[in-house]
Tab-separated table of C-alpha atoms in Angstrom:
chain	number	residue	atom	x	y	z
N	1158	MET	CA	-3.997	-10.623	0.092
N	1159	ASN	CA	-3.879	-12.880	3.160
N	1160	GLU	CA	-6.898	-14.625	4.622
N	1161	LEU	CA	-9.013	-12.503	6.962
N	1162	PRO	CA	-8.671	-13.263	10.673
N	1163	GLY	CA	-11.788	-15.240	11.645
N	1164	ASP	CA	-12.141	-13.810	15.145
N	1165	LEU	CA	-12.707	-10.201	14.074
N	1166	LEU	CA	-15.712	-8.158	12.967
N	1167	TYR	CA	-15.502	-5.701	10.079
N	1168	THR	CA	-17.102	-2.523	8.710
N	1169	ASN	CA	-17.956	-1.183	5.248
N	1170	ASP	CA	-15.247	1.430	5.780
N	1171	HIS	CA	-12.568	-1.261	6.148
N	1172	GLU	CA	-12.083	-1.084	9.895
N	1173	TRP	CA	-11.773	-4.218	12.022
N	1174	LEU	CA	-12.820	-4.765	15.616
N	1175	ARG	CA	-11.687	-7.379	18.149
N	1176	ARG	CA	-13.714	-8.246	21.287
N	1177	GLU	CA	-11.255	-8.377	24.161
N	1178	GLY	CA	-13.471	-10.299	26.609
N	1179	ASP	CA	-13.535	-7.537	29.242
N	1180	GLY	CA	-16.188	-5.594	27.359
N	1181	SER	CA	-13.649	-3.480	25.511
N	1182	VAL	CA	-12.755	-3.722	21.835
N	1183	THR	CA	-9.590	-3.056	19.820
N	1184	VAL	CA	-9.960	-1.297	16.461
N	1185	GLY	CA	-7.714	-1.009	13.435
N	1186	ILE	CA	-7.887	-0.824	9.650
N	1187	THR	CA	-7.889	-3.895	7.431
N	1188	GLU	CA	-5.054	-5.090	5.242
N	1189	HIS	CA	-7.135	-4.068	2.242
N	1190	ALA	CA	-7.346	-0.491	3.562
N	1191	ALA	CA	-3.637	-0.350	4.408
N	1192	THR	CA	-2.635	-1.715	1.011
N	1193	SER	CA	-4.912	0.699	-0.826
N	1194	LEU	CA	-3.428	3.652	1.038
N	1195	GLY	CA	0.150	2.536	0.483
N	1196	ASP	CA	3.080	3.219	2.820
N	1197	LEU	CA	1.713	5.001	5.893
N	1198	VAL	CA	3.683	7.992	7.105
N	1199	TYR	CA	1.530	9.613	9.800
N	1200	VAL	CA	-1.312	8.672	12.124
N	1201	GLU	CA	-3.369	11.247	14.014
N	1202	LEU	CA	-4.745	9.583	17.138
N	1203	PRO	CA	-7.621	10.664	19.376
N	1204	GLU	CA	-7.194	11.655	23.041
N	1205	VAL	CA	-7.646	8.934	25.641
N	1206	GLY	CA	-10.997	9.491	27.341
N	1207	GLN	CA	-12.553	11.094	24.280
N	1208	ASP	CA	-16.095	9.947	23.464
N	1209	VAL	CA	-16.884	8.911	19.913
N	1210	ASP	CA	-20.154	8.231	18.107
N	1211	ALA	CA	-20.681	5.211	15.915
N	1212	GLY	CA	-19.487	6.213	12.448
N	1213	GLY	CA	-17.764	9.321	13.785
N	1214	GLU	CA	-14.255	10.340	12.740
N	1215	MET	CA	-11.849	8.918	15.260
N	1216	ALA	CA	-8.373	8.987	13.743
N	1217	VAL	CA	-6.648	9.912	10.501
N	1218	VAL	CA	-4.147	7.733	8.686
N	1219	GLU	CA	-1.941	9.357	6.070
N	1220	SER	CA	0.132	7.597	3.471
N	1221	VAL	CA	2.636	9.076	1.046
N	1222	LYS	CA	-0.351	9.337	-1.256
N	1223	ALA	CA	-3.389	10.505	0.698
N	1224	ALA	CA	-5.107	11.118	4.021
N	1225	SER	CA	-7.995	8.904	5.104
N	1226	ASP	CA	-10.355	9.094	8.079
N	1227	VAL	CA	-10.770	6.163	10.415
N	1228	TYR	CA	-14.339	5.901	11.745
N	1229	ALA	CA	-15.466	4.496	15.055
N	1230	PRO	CA	-17.274	1.222	14.316
N	1231	ILE	CA	-19.426	1.679	17.431
N	1232	ALA	CA	-20.134	4.328	20.072
N	1233	GLY	CA	-17.812	4.390	23.052
N	1234	SER	CA	-14.905	6.097	24.665
N	1235	ILE	CA	-11.221	5.815	23.849
N	1236	ALA	CA	-9.517	3.694	26.529
N	1237	ALA	CA	-6.060	3.522	24.921
N	1238	VAL	CA	-4.278	4.521	21.754
N	1239	ASN	CA	-1.336	2.831	20.035
N	1240	ASP	CA	1.387	5.406	20.733
N	1241	ASP	CA	3.949	3.325	18.826
N	1242	LEU	CA	2.292	4.471	15.612
N	1243	ALA	CA	3.574	8.021	16.158
N	1244	ASP	CA	7.129	6.918	15.397
N	1245	ASP	CA	6.321	3.900	13.276
N	1246	PRO	CA	3.088	4.318	11.317
N	1247	GLU	CA	4.217	1.594	8.921
N	1248	LYS	CA	3.332	-0.946	11.602
N	1249	ILE	CA	-0.156	-0.678	10.097
N	1250	ASN	CA	1.171	-1.859	6.727
N	1251	ALA	CA	3.346	-4.557	8.253
N	1252	ASP	CA	0.851	-6.013	10.745
N	1253	PRO	CA	-2.605	-4.443	10.335
N	1254	TYR	CA	-4.386	-6.895	12.677
N	1255	GLY	CA	-1.626	-7.028	15.319
N	1256	ASP	CA	1.014	-4.365	16.106
N	1257	GLY	CA	-0.816	-1.996	13.799
N	1258	TRP	CA	-3.882	-1.686	16.046
N	1259	ILE	CA	-5.083	1.907	16.398
N	1260	VAL	CA	-7.304	2.336	19.484
N	1261	ARG	CA	-8.941	0.406	22.289
N	1262	MET	CA	-12.477	1.448	23.158
N	1263	THR	CA	-14.901	0.855	26.006
N	1264	LEU	CA	-18.445	0.650	24.746
N	1265	SER	CA	-21.285	2.951	25.677
N	1266	ASP	CA	-23.821	0.207	25.074
N	1267	GLY	CA	-23.416	-3.465	24.365
N	1268	LEU	CA	-22.002	-4.662	21.083
N	1269	ASP	CA	-24.712	-5.149	18.479
N	1270	GLU	CA	-22.987	-7.550	16.124
N	1271	SER	CA	-25.708	-7.184	13.530
N	1272	GLU	CA	-24.355	-3.663	12.840
N	1273	LEU	CA	-21.001	-5.155	11.810
N	1274	MET	CA	-19.795	-7.638	9.215
N	1275	THR	CA	-18.617	-11.191	9.762
N	1276	PRO	CA	-15.353	-12.258	8.082
N	1277	ASP	CA	-17.401	-13.998	5.374
N	1278	ALA	CA	-19.513	-10.916	4.704
N	1279	TYR	CA	-16.439	-8.668	4.577
N	1280	GLN	CA	-14.693	-11.106	2.255
N	1281	GLU	CA	-17.700	-10.867	-0.061
N	1282	LEU	CA	-17.377	-7.076	-0.045
N	1283	LEU	CA	-13.681	-7.365	-0.967
N	1284	ASP	CA	-14.479	-9.811	-3.752
N	1285	GLU	CA	-17.007	-7.344	-5.168
N	1286	LEU	CA	-14.428	-4.547	-5.052
N	1287	ASP	CA	-12.009	-6.716	-7.007
N	1288	ASP	CA	-14.489	-7.204	-9.833
Z	130	MET	CA	-9.883	1.587	-19.742
Z	131	GLY	CA	-7.276	4.106	-20.756
Z	132	SER	CA	-4.483	4.111	-23.290
Z	133	LYS	CA	-1.658	1.675	-22.666
Z	134	THR	CA	2.032	2.312	-23.192
Z	135	PRO	CA	4.285	-0.308	-24.836
Z	136	HIS	CA	5.451	-1.247	-21.290
Z	137	TYR	CA	1.971	-1.919	-19.903
Z	138	ASP	CA	2.253	-5.735	-19.787
Z	139	LYS	CA	5.544	-5.376	-17.929
Z	140	HIS	CA	3.862	-3.294	-15.225
Z	141	VAL	CA	1.168	-5.890	-14.718
Z	142	GLU	CA	3.805	-8.631	-14.656
Z	143	ALA	CA	5.718	-6.728	-11.941
Z	144	GLY	CA	2.552	-6.474	-9.800
Z	145	ALA	CA	1.878	-2.790	-10.384
Z	146	ARG	CA	-1.146	-1.046	-9.022
Z	147	ILE	CA	-2.514	0.615	-12.166
Z	148	VAL	CA	-4.204	4.021	-12.060
Z	149	ASP	CA	-5.566	6.447	-14.605
Z	150	PHE	CA	-3.202	9.323	-15.368
Z	151	GLY	CA	-4.382	11.778	-18.011
Z	152	GLY	CA	-6.210	9.003	-19.862
Z	153	TRP	CA	-3.334	6.496	-19.565
Z	154	ASP	CA	-3.258	3.291	-17.508
Z	155	MET	CA	-0.052	3.847	-15.587
Z	156	PRO	CA	1.699	2.153	-12.630
Z	157	LEU	CA	1.236	4.000	-9.320
Z	158	HIS	CA	3.635	1.675	-7.518
Z	159	TYR	CA	4.788	-1.936	-7.600
Z	160	GLY	CA	4.261	-2.644	-3.897
Z	161	SER	CA	5.968	0.129	-1.960
Z	162	GLN	CA	6.240	3.698	-3.165
Z	163	LYS	CA	8.798	4.458	-0.461
Z	164	GLU	CA	11.107	1.611	-1.457
Z	165	GLU	CA	10.945	2.784	-5.075
Z	166	HIS	CA	11.760	6.314	-3.928
Z	167	PHE	CA	14.839	5.121	-2.023
Z	168	ALA	CA	15.925	2.873	-4.894
Z	169	VAL	CA	16.191	5.997	-7.064
Z	170	ARG	CA	17.959	8.076	-4.382
Z	171	GLN	CA	20.447	5.316	-3.531
Z	172	ASN	CA	20.842	3.096	-6.597
Z	173	ALA	CA	18.656	3.166	-9.721
Z	174	GLY	CA	15.009	3.053	-10.739
Z	175	VAL	CA	13.230	2.952	-14.084
Z	176	PHE	CA	10.043	4.855	-14.909
Z	177	ASP	CA	7.825	4.307	-17.909
Z	178	VAL	CA	7.317	7.787	-19.363
Z	179	SER	CA	6.029	6.649	-22.759
Z	180	HIS	CA	2.803	8.527	-22.091
Z	181	MET	CA	4.671	11.786	-22.512
Z	182	THR	CA	4.377	13.412	-25.899
Z	183	ILE	CA	7.373	13.729	-28.210
Z	184	VAL	CA	7.043	16.339	-30.944
Z	185	ASP	CA	9.650	16.886	-33.654
Z	186	LEU	CA	9.794	20.299	-35.300
Z	187	ALA	CA	11.482	20.882	-38.634
Z	188	GLY	CA	11.672	23.838	-40.988
Z	189	GLU	CA	13.914	26.619	-42.208
Z	190	ARG	CA	12.429	28.947	-39.604
Z	191	ALA	CA	12.252	26.445	-36.728
Z	192	ARG	CA	14.553	28.553	-34.567
Z	193	ASP	CA	12.525	31.743	-35.130
Z	194	PHE	CA	9.353	29.799	-34.420
Z	195	LEU	CA	10.546	28.486	-31.048
Z	196	ARG	CA	11.909	31.899	-30.069
Z	197	TYR	CA	8.334	33.116	-30.478
Z	198	LEU	CA	6.531	30.049	-29.077
Z	199	VAL	CA	8.260	29.631	-25.705
Z	200	ALA	CA	9.414	31.954	-22.905
Z	201	ASN	CA	12.971	30.697	-22.671
Z	202	ASP	CA	15.209	31.479	-25.639
Z	203	VAL	CA	16.357	28.657	-27.900
Z	204	ALA	CA	19.013	31.023	-29.247
Z	205	LYS	CA	20.937	29.948	-26.123
Z	206	LEU	CA	21.210	26.478	-27.686
Z	207	LYS	CA	24.339	26.290	-29.784
Z	208	GLU	CA	25.687	22.777	-29.250
Z	209	TYR	CA	24.155	19.646	-30.743
Z	210	GLY	CA	21.788	17.878	-28.321
Z	211	LYS	CA	21.634	20.688	-25.749
Z	212	ALA	CA	18.351	20.757	-23.809
Z	213	LEU	CA	16.349	23.742	-22.590
Z	214	TYR	CA	13.554	23.713	-20.006
Z	215	THR	CA	10.870	26.281	-20.710
Z	216	CYS	CA	7.231	27.271	-20.366
Z	217	MET	CA	4.894	27.753	-23.308
Z	218	LEU	CA	2.645	30.712	-22.457
Z	219	ASN	CA	-0.685	31.990	-23.665
Z	220	ALA	CA	-1.181	35.669	-24.528
Z	221	ASP	CA	-2.128	36.419	-20.897
Z	222	GLY	CA	1.163	34.970	-19.665
Z	223	GLY	CA	-0.452	31.814	-18.235
Z	224	VAL	CA	1.380	28.523	-18.623
Z	225	ILE	CA	-0.079	26.248	-21.336
Z	226	ASP	CA	2.587	23.655	-20.514
Z	227	ASP	CA	6.165	23.230	-19.366
Z	228	LEU	CA	8.444	21.273	-21.650
Z	229	ILE	CA	11.968	20.428	-22.733
Z	230	VAL	CA	13.363	21.387	-26.128
Z	231	TYR	CA	16.411	19.602	-27.553
Z	232	TYR	CA	18.514	21.346	-30.171
Z	233	MET	CA	19.440	19.132	-33.091
Z	234	SER	CA	20.208	21.937	-35.571
Z	235	ASP	CA	18.864	25.406	-36.378
Z	236	THR	CA	16.175	23.708	-38.454
Z	237	ASP	CA	15.439	20.648	-36.265
Z	238	TYR	CA	14.283	20.485	-32.661
Z	239	ARG	CA	12.694	17.805	-30.492
Z	240	MET	CA	10.182	18.763	-27.779
Z	241	VAL	CA	8.855	16.625	-24.948
Z	242	VAL	CA	5.564	17.875	-23.497
Z	243	ASN	CA	3.230	16.537	-20.801
Z	244	ALA	CA	0.796	13.692	-21.398
Z	245	ALA	CA	-2.272	15.283	-19.826
Z	246	THR	CA	-1.903	18.414	-21.982
Z	247	ARG	CA	-1.167	16.589	-25.243
Z	248	GLU	CA	-4.191	17.623	-27.280
Z	249	LYS	CA	-4.256	21.299	-26.397
Z	250	ASP	CA	-0.471	21.528	-26.783
Z	251	LEU	CA	-0.502	20.024	-30.259
Z	252	ALA	CA	-3.402	22.224	-31.342
Z	253	TRP	CA	-1.649	25.334	-30.023
Z	254	ILE	CA	1.745	24.452	-31.518
Z	255	ARG	CA	0.213	23.661	-34.922
Z	256	GLU	CA	-1.784	26.872	-34.906
Z	257	GLN	CA	1.288	28.983	-34.120
Z	258	ALA	CA	3.495	26.990	-36.529
Z	259	ARG	CA	1.401	27.823	-39.579
Z	260	ALA	CA	2.887	31.291	-40.051
Z	261	PHE	CA	6.397	29.815	-39.843
Z	262	ASP	CA	5.840	26.905	-42.220
Z	263	ILE	CA	7.053	24.306	-39.703
Z	264	ASP	CA	6.493	20.538	-39.873
Z	265	VAL	CA	5.064	19.432	-36.529
Z	266	VAL	CA	5.330	15.654	-36.155
Z	267	GLU	CA	4.099	13.782	-33.102
Z	268	ARG	CA	6.152	10.639	-32.447
Z	269	SER	CA	3.557	8.533	-30.660
Z	270	GLU	CA	5.081	5.336	-32.076
Z	271	LEU	CA	8.068	5.682	-29.737
Z	272	ALA	CA	8.487	4.377	-26.190
Z	273	MET	CA	10.277	6.366	-23.510
Z	274	ILE	CA	11.786	5.458	-20.160
Z	275	ALA	CA	13.602	7.413	-17.466
Z	276	VAL	CA	16.421	5.548	-15.711
Z	277	GLN	CA	17.324	7.567	-12.651
Z	278	GLY	CA	19.648	7.290	-9.674
Z	279	PRO	CA	23.361	7.473	-8.828
Z	280	ASN	CA	24.011	4.111	-10.539
Z	281	ALA	CA	21.430	4.514	-13.314
Z	282	ARG	CA	23.757	5.282	-16.207
Z	283	ALA	CA	26.212	2.537	-15.304
Z	284	LEU	CA	23.440	-0.061	-15.022
Z	285	ALA	CA	21.628	1.071	-18.180
Z	286	ALA	CA	24.704	1.515	-20.393
Z	287	PRO	CA	24.790	-2.148	-21.542
Z	288	CYS	CA	21.321	-1.626	-23.078
Z	289	ILE	CA	22.688	1.007	-25.430
Z	290	ASP	CA	24.047	-0.095	-28.788
Z	291	ALA	CA	27.837	-0.571	-28.407
Z	292	GLU	CA	28.429	1.871	-31.228
Z	293	PHE	CA	26.898	4.715	-29.203
Z	294	ARG	CA	27.582	3.612	-25.641
Z	295	GLU	CA	30.734	5.602	-25.027
Z	296	ALA	CA	29.242	8.795	-26.442
Z	297	ALA	CA	26.096	8.315	-24.337
Z	298	LEU	CA	28.175	7.884	-21.178
Z	299	ALA	CA	30.080	11.049	-22.093
Z	300	LEU	CA	26.910	13.172	-22.362
Z	301	LYS	CA	27.061	16.187	-20.071
Z	302	PRO	CA	24.010	16.984	-17.886
Z	303	PHE	CA	21.138	18.401	-19.932
Z	304	PHE	CA	22.417	17.105	-23.260
Z	305	GLY	CA	20.886	14.465	-25.507
Z	306	MET	CA	21.961	12.571	-28.624
Z	307	GLU	CA	20.582	10.331	-31.315
Z	308	ALA	CA	21.833	6.766	-31.047
Z	309	GLY	CA	20.613	4.997	-34.174
Z	310	GLU	CA	16.838	4.779	-33.770
Z	311	TRP	CA	17.210	5.690	-30.109
Z	312	PHE	CA	17.540	9.043	-28.403
Z	313	VAL	CA	19.435	9.243	-25.108
Z	314	ALA	CA	19.443	12.345	-22.887
Z	315	ARG	CA	21.014	13.059	-19.526
Z	316	THR	CA	17.840	14.560	-18.109
Z	317	GLY	CA	15.155	13.563	-15.628
Z	318	TYR	CA	12.596	14.579	-13.062
Z	319	THR	CA	14.002	13.215	-9.812
Z	320	GLY	CA	16.970	15.359	-8.757
Z	321	GLU	CA	19.300	12.442	-9.469
Z	322	ASP	CA	21.677	11.673	-12.307
Z	323	GLY	CA	20.356	9.445	-15.076
Z	324	TRP	CA	19.046	9.187	-18.590
Z	325	GLU	CA	15.784	9.535	-20.401
Z	326	ILE	CA	15.788	7.101	-23.314
Z	327	VAL	CA	13.490	7.118	-26.339
Z	328	MET	CA	13.292	3.924	-28.395
Z	329	PRO	CA	11.066	2.129	-30.892
Z	330	ALA	CA	8.109	0.554	-29.085
Z	331	ALA	CA	9.129	-2.921	-30.284
Z	332	GLU	CA	12.208	-2.761	-28.032
Z	333	ALA	CA	10.377	-1.589	-24.914
Z	334	HIS	CA	9.864	-5.027	-23.348
Z	335	SER	CA	13.390	-6.368	-23.843
Z	336	VAL	CA	15.012	-3.201	-22.491
Z	337	TRP	CA	12.701	-3.204	-19.465
Z	338	ASP	CA	13.600	-6.837	-18.728
Z	339	ARG	CA	17.321	-6.167	-19.055
Z	340	LEU	CA	17.183	-3.196	-16.699
Z	341	LEU	CA	15.293	-5.158	-14.049
Z	342	ALA	CA	17.712	-8.069	-14.429
Z	343	ALA	CA	20.578	-5.606	-13.893
Z	344	GLY	CA	19.075	-4.568	-10.541
Z	345	VAL	CA	17.212	-1.421	-11.589
Z	346	ALA	CA	13.949	-1.125	-9.604
Z	347	PRO	CA	10.712	-0.455	-11.473
Z	348	ALA	CA	9.321	2.802	-10.062
Z	349	GLY	CA	5.817	4.205	-10.430
Z	350	LEU	CA	4.109	7.573	-10.599
Z	351	GLY	CA	3.902	7.730	-6.803
Z	352	ALA	CA	7.678	7.696	-6.368
Z	353	ARG	CA	8.053	9.991	-9.358
Z	354	ASP	CA	5.925	12.554	-7.511
Z	355	THR	CA	7.734	12.368	-4.149
Z	356	LEU	CA	11.112	12.485	-5.913
Z	357	ARG	CA	10.239	15.528	-7.995
Z	358	LEU	CA	8.727	17.269	-4.965
Z	359	GLU	CA	11.942	16.751	-2.963
Z	360	ALA	CA	13.854	18.111	-5.968
Z	361	ALA	CA	11.386	21.063	-6.048
Z	362	MET	CA	10.561	20.457	-9.683
Z	363	ASN	CA	7.188	21.848	-10.708
Z	364	LEU	CA	4.262	19.653	-11.734
Z	365	TYR	CA	2.025	21.059	-14.445
Z	366	GLY	CA	-1.618	21.324	-13.378
Z	367	SER	CA	-0.593	21.399	-9.740
Z	368	ASP	CA	2.025	24.141	-9.343
Z	369	MET	CA	1.021	26.110	-12.418
Z	370	ASP	CA	-1.622	26.174	-15.120
Z	371	GLU	CA	-3.089	28.533	-17.704
Z	372	THR	CA	-4.103	31.048	-15.034
Z	373	ILE	CA	-0.640	31.252	-13.435
Z	374	SER	CA	2.415	32.927	-14.896
Z	375	PRO	CA	5.882	31.379	-14.591
Z	376	LEU	CA	6.821	34.342	-12.356
Z	377	GLU	CA	4.421	33.121	-9.670
Z	378	ALA	CA	5.407	29.475	-10.015
Z	379	GLY	CA	9.101	29.835	-9.228
Z	380	LEU	CA	10.005	29.646	-12.899
Z	381	GLU	CA	11.330	33.130	-13.594
Z	382	TRP	CA	14.748	31.521	-14.181
Z	383	THR	CA	13.279	29.895	-17.291
Z	384	VAL	CA	12.113	33.214	-18.778
Z	385	ALA	CA	14.699	34.845	-21.055
Z	386	TRP	CA	14.070	38.607	-20.766
Z	387	GLU	CA	17.115	39.407	-22.894
Z	388	PRO	CA	17.312	40.281	-25.719
Z	389	ALA	CA	14.589	42.787	-24.872
Z	390	ASP	CA	13.383	42.949	-28.474
Z	391	ARG	CA	12.578	39.217	-28.709
Z	392	ASP	CA	8.807	38.955	-28.958
Z	393	PHE	CA	7.462	35.739	-27.435
Z	394	ILE	CA	3.866	34.840	-26.718
Z	395	GLY	CA	2.855	36.173	-23.300
Z	396	ARG	CA	5.789	38.541	-22.963
Z	397	SER	CA	3.899	41.805	-22.540
Z	398	ALA	CA	1.585	40.261	-19.936
Z	399	ILE	CA	4.390	38.982	-17.736
Z	400	GLU	CA	6.477	42.162	-18.203
Z	401	THR	CA	3.712	43.991	-16.344
Z	402	LEU	CA	3.792	41.503	-13.484
Z	403	ARG	CA	7.586	41.436	-13.397
Z	404	ASN	CA	7.999	44.633	-11.392
Z	405	SER	CA	4.767	44.456	-9.429
Z	406	PRO	CA	5.243	44.724	-5.652
Z	407	HIS	CA	2.202	42.470	-5.215
Z	408	ARG	CA	3.658	39.545	-7.108
Z	409	GLN	CA	3.170	36.352	-5.103
Z	410	ARG	CA	6.141	34.318	-3.903
Z	411	PHE	CA	6.604	30.640	-4.730
Z	412	VAL	CA	8.376	28.941	-1.853
Z	413	GLY	CA	9.351	25.663	-0.257
Z	414	LEU	CA	7.805	24.772	3.112
Z	415	LEU	CA	9.056	22.409	5.795
Z	416	LEU	CA	6.462	21.281	8.323
Z	417	GLU	CA	7.809	21.720	11.850
Z	418	ASP	CA	4.834	20.067	13.551
Z	419	LYS	CA	3.639	16.504	13.028
Z	420	GLY	CA	1.340	15.807	10.086
Z	421	VAL	CA	1.360	15.874	6.313
Z	422	LEU	CA	0.969	18.906	4.061
Z	423	ARG	CA	-1.324	18.357	1.061
Z	424	ASN	CA	-2.267	20.218	-2.117
Z	425	HIS	CA	-4.734	23.123	-1.712
Z	426	GLN	CA	-4.254	23.556	2.035
Z	427	ARG	CA	-4.444	27.170	3.169
Z	428	VAL	CA	-1.216	28.934	4.138
Z	429	VAL	CA	-1.638	31.706	6.715
Z	430	VAL	CA	1.042	34.380	7.132
Z	431	ASP	CA	0.312	36.365	10.260
Z	432	GLY	CA	-0.223	40.029	9.463
Z	433	VAL	CA	0.498	39.524	5.756
Z	434	GLY	CA	-2.196	37.401	4.151
Z	435	GLU	CA	-2.946	33.942	2.839
Z	436	GLY	CA	-1.587	31.573	0.243
Z	437	GLU	CA	-2.033	27.986	-0.881
Z	438	ILE	CA	-0.010	24.793	-1.067
Z	439	THR	CA	0.357	23.777	-4.713
Z	440	SER	CA	2.199	20.486	-4.064
Z	441	GLY	CA	2.423	18.932	-0.638
Z	442	GLY	CA	3.416	15.551	0.654
Z	443	PHE	CA	5.696	13.481	2.798
Z	444	SER	CA	9.399	13.470	2.025
Z	445	PRO	CA	10.736	9.941	2.481
Z	446	THR	CA	14.340	11.223	2.423
Z	447	ILE	CA	13.823	13.898	5.092
Z	448	GLY	CA	11.227	11.936	7.060
Z	449	ARG	CA	9.010	15.002	7.358
Z	450	SER	CA	6.404	16.748	5.292
Z	451	ILE	CA	7.388	19.319	2.675
Z	452	ALA	CA	5.480	21.445	0.185
Z	453	LEU	CA	5.643	24.009	-2.564
Z	454	ALA	CA	3.332	26.958	-2.014
Z	455	ARG	CA	2.227	30.222	-3.544
Z	456	VAL	CA	2.198	32.862	-0.798
Z	457	PRO	CA	1.732	36.635	-0.551
Z	458	ALA	CA	4.504	39.121	-1.289
Z	459	GLY	CA	6.533	40.145	1.765
Z	460	ASP	CA	9.636	39.415	3.764
Z	461	TYR	CA	8.993	36.558	6.209
Z	462	ASP	CA	10.299	33.063	6.823
Z	463	ARG	CA	7.571	31.463	8.920
Z	464	ALA	CA	3.931	30.689	8.265
Z	465	GLN	CA	1.167	28.331	9.298
Z	466	VAL	CA	-0.850	25.822	7.313
Z	467	GLU	CA	-4.414	24.830	8.109
Z	468	VAL	CA	-4.684	21.050	8.349
Z	469	ARG	CA	-8.110	19.711	9.380
Z	470	GLY	CA	-8.989	22.908	11.217
Z	471	LYS	CA	-5.675	23.208	13.076
Z	472	LEU	CA	-2.874	25.644	12.252
Z	473	LEU	CA	0.467	23.863	11.976
Z	474	ASN	CA	3.829	25.659	11.896
Z	475	VAL	CA	5.920	25.688	8.734
Z	476	ARG	CA	9.288	27.221	7.907
Z	477	ILE	CA	10.025	28.711	4.503
Z	478	VAL	CA	13.129	27.055	3.099
Z	479	LYS	CA	15.304	27.483	0.048
Z	480	THR	CA	14.678	24.714	-2.468
Z	481	PRO	CA	15.569	22.092	-3.602
Z	482	PHE	CA	14.864	20.042	-0.499
Z	483	VAL	CA	16.965	17.131	-1.770
Z	484	ARG	CA	19.418	16.820	-4.660
Z	485	ASN	CA	21.742	13.967	-5.606
Z	486	GLY	CA	20.816	11.928	-2.545
Z	487	GLN	CA	21.619	14.745	-0.106
Z	488	ILE	CA	19.239	16.756	2.066
Z	489	ARG	CA	19.848	20.391	1.118
Z	490	ILE	CA	17.822	22.215	3.766
Z	491	ASP	CA	18.384	22.658	7.513
Z	492	VAL	CA	16.109	20.208	9.333
């Protein structure tokens, strides 16, 4: 497994979140999540404009093996979705932190970083899972 | 920690993701399930199937015993090595297991049964065998691989002892033969040509290495499942079990009704169902909308009733989702499947979906 990008925040459910500087955030699933699921074959995306609660189901990623929910790491509304995933869901396997992004969100409230995990904290979680 | 096959170290060495399967530590994939799937459809892949249970039957009345034990009729087997796919039923007509029987002689047969059903199968077979005075010998000391794909036999042939190689290459589909301490059969579970090869466990590692060196891809249980689903081959425990008869699992072709006076376990129960107008259909589904069909999803047939997906997934070859499903009796070719609260459109198609590398349905 590659090193975790240091500029992202993470969740217990293996999502990542990038602060875009304009108050919005980009969200995807981590390499660990993508690898565990295996080759992705379908992604169900939310509607642009849809409001989501923190921890609410936001998207579904399906691999040859199984379906898995993607949860919103924070409350907000969907500003954009990665339409490329409709034809090429394997972008999530190939580049989970880049071309494999899933949604962009505008936040209802500010970003409370204490609710999320730093790269070091997430790495610790992964290390525990390996044991 | 589960049981380990003789190939286990080779799986770890090849970077396999190991999962529990019926008490065995087995490879799910070695990196990409889809690449393994395509390797088998286009070239050759090797599966470790040593977890499956080999049972040798011997006795003067072995033929009579098997004609009673299973729903297909071993009296059809007249040539050495010929294989027969069949269900073993309980008295209610439910499927205890599906299996392959190889005919060695009227007094010697080899059976290969599923791994997850091993204990109950052996107990059942031994119980039934008592009245026929049959020796039932489990061959757990042997390793077994399946080499599958259009180039599988050509790439695997050098592994076979030179003395038997030509005869092995001349095997017709659904025949097997002894080759010294080995057993080679032109059978499989992928819809492709290939062999299943039984060998002493001590040779498992060297044969595995030679196959990989020859360009055969190691393939895991994940690819095995998508390949068999595309080939519309049933999976025990998913498409049928002890509560389901072969008639409602698409396996009527494996039931030998003739001769009518052959008594086999479960016969009277399934005879009743045979002519019932309410008998459920077992069909192939192609998803016309986007999404993925999964096991246990509800199938809705407008104005007719409801059924259930027994095996669903994504077909790498077709690039869409397919499924096997048990649905109500009736004449219709469209239905809907409930996926996360939404009804998606499916078309009922004639299976197999894929065979010998070719898509066999209209997409």
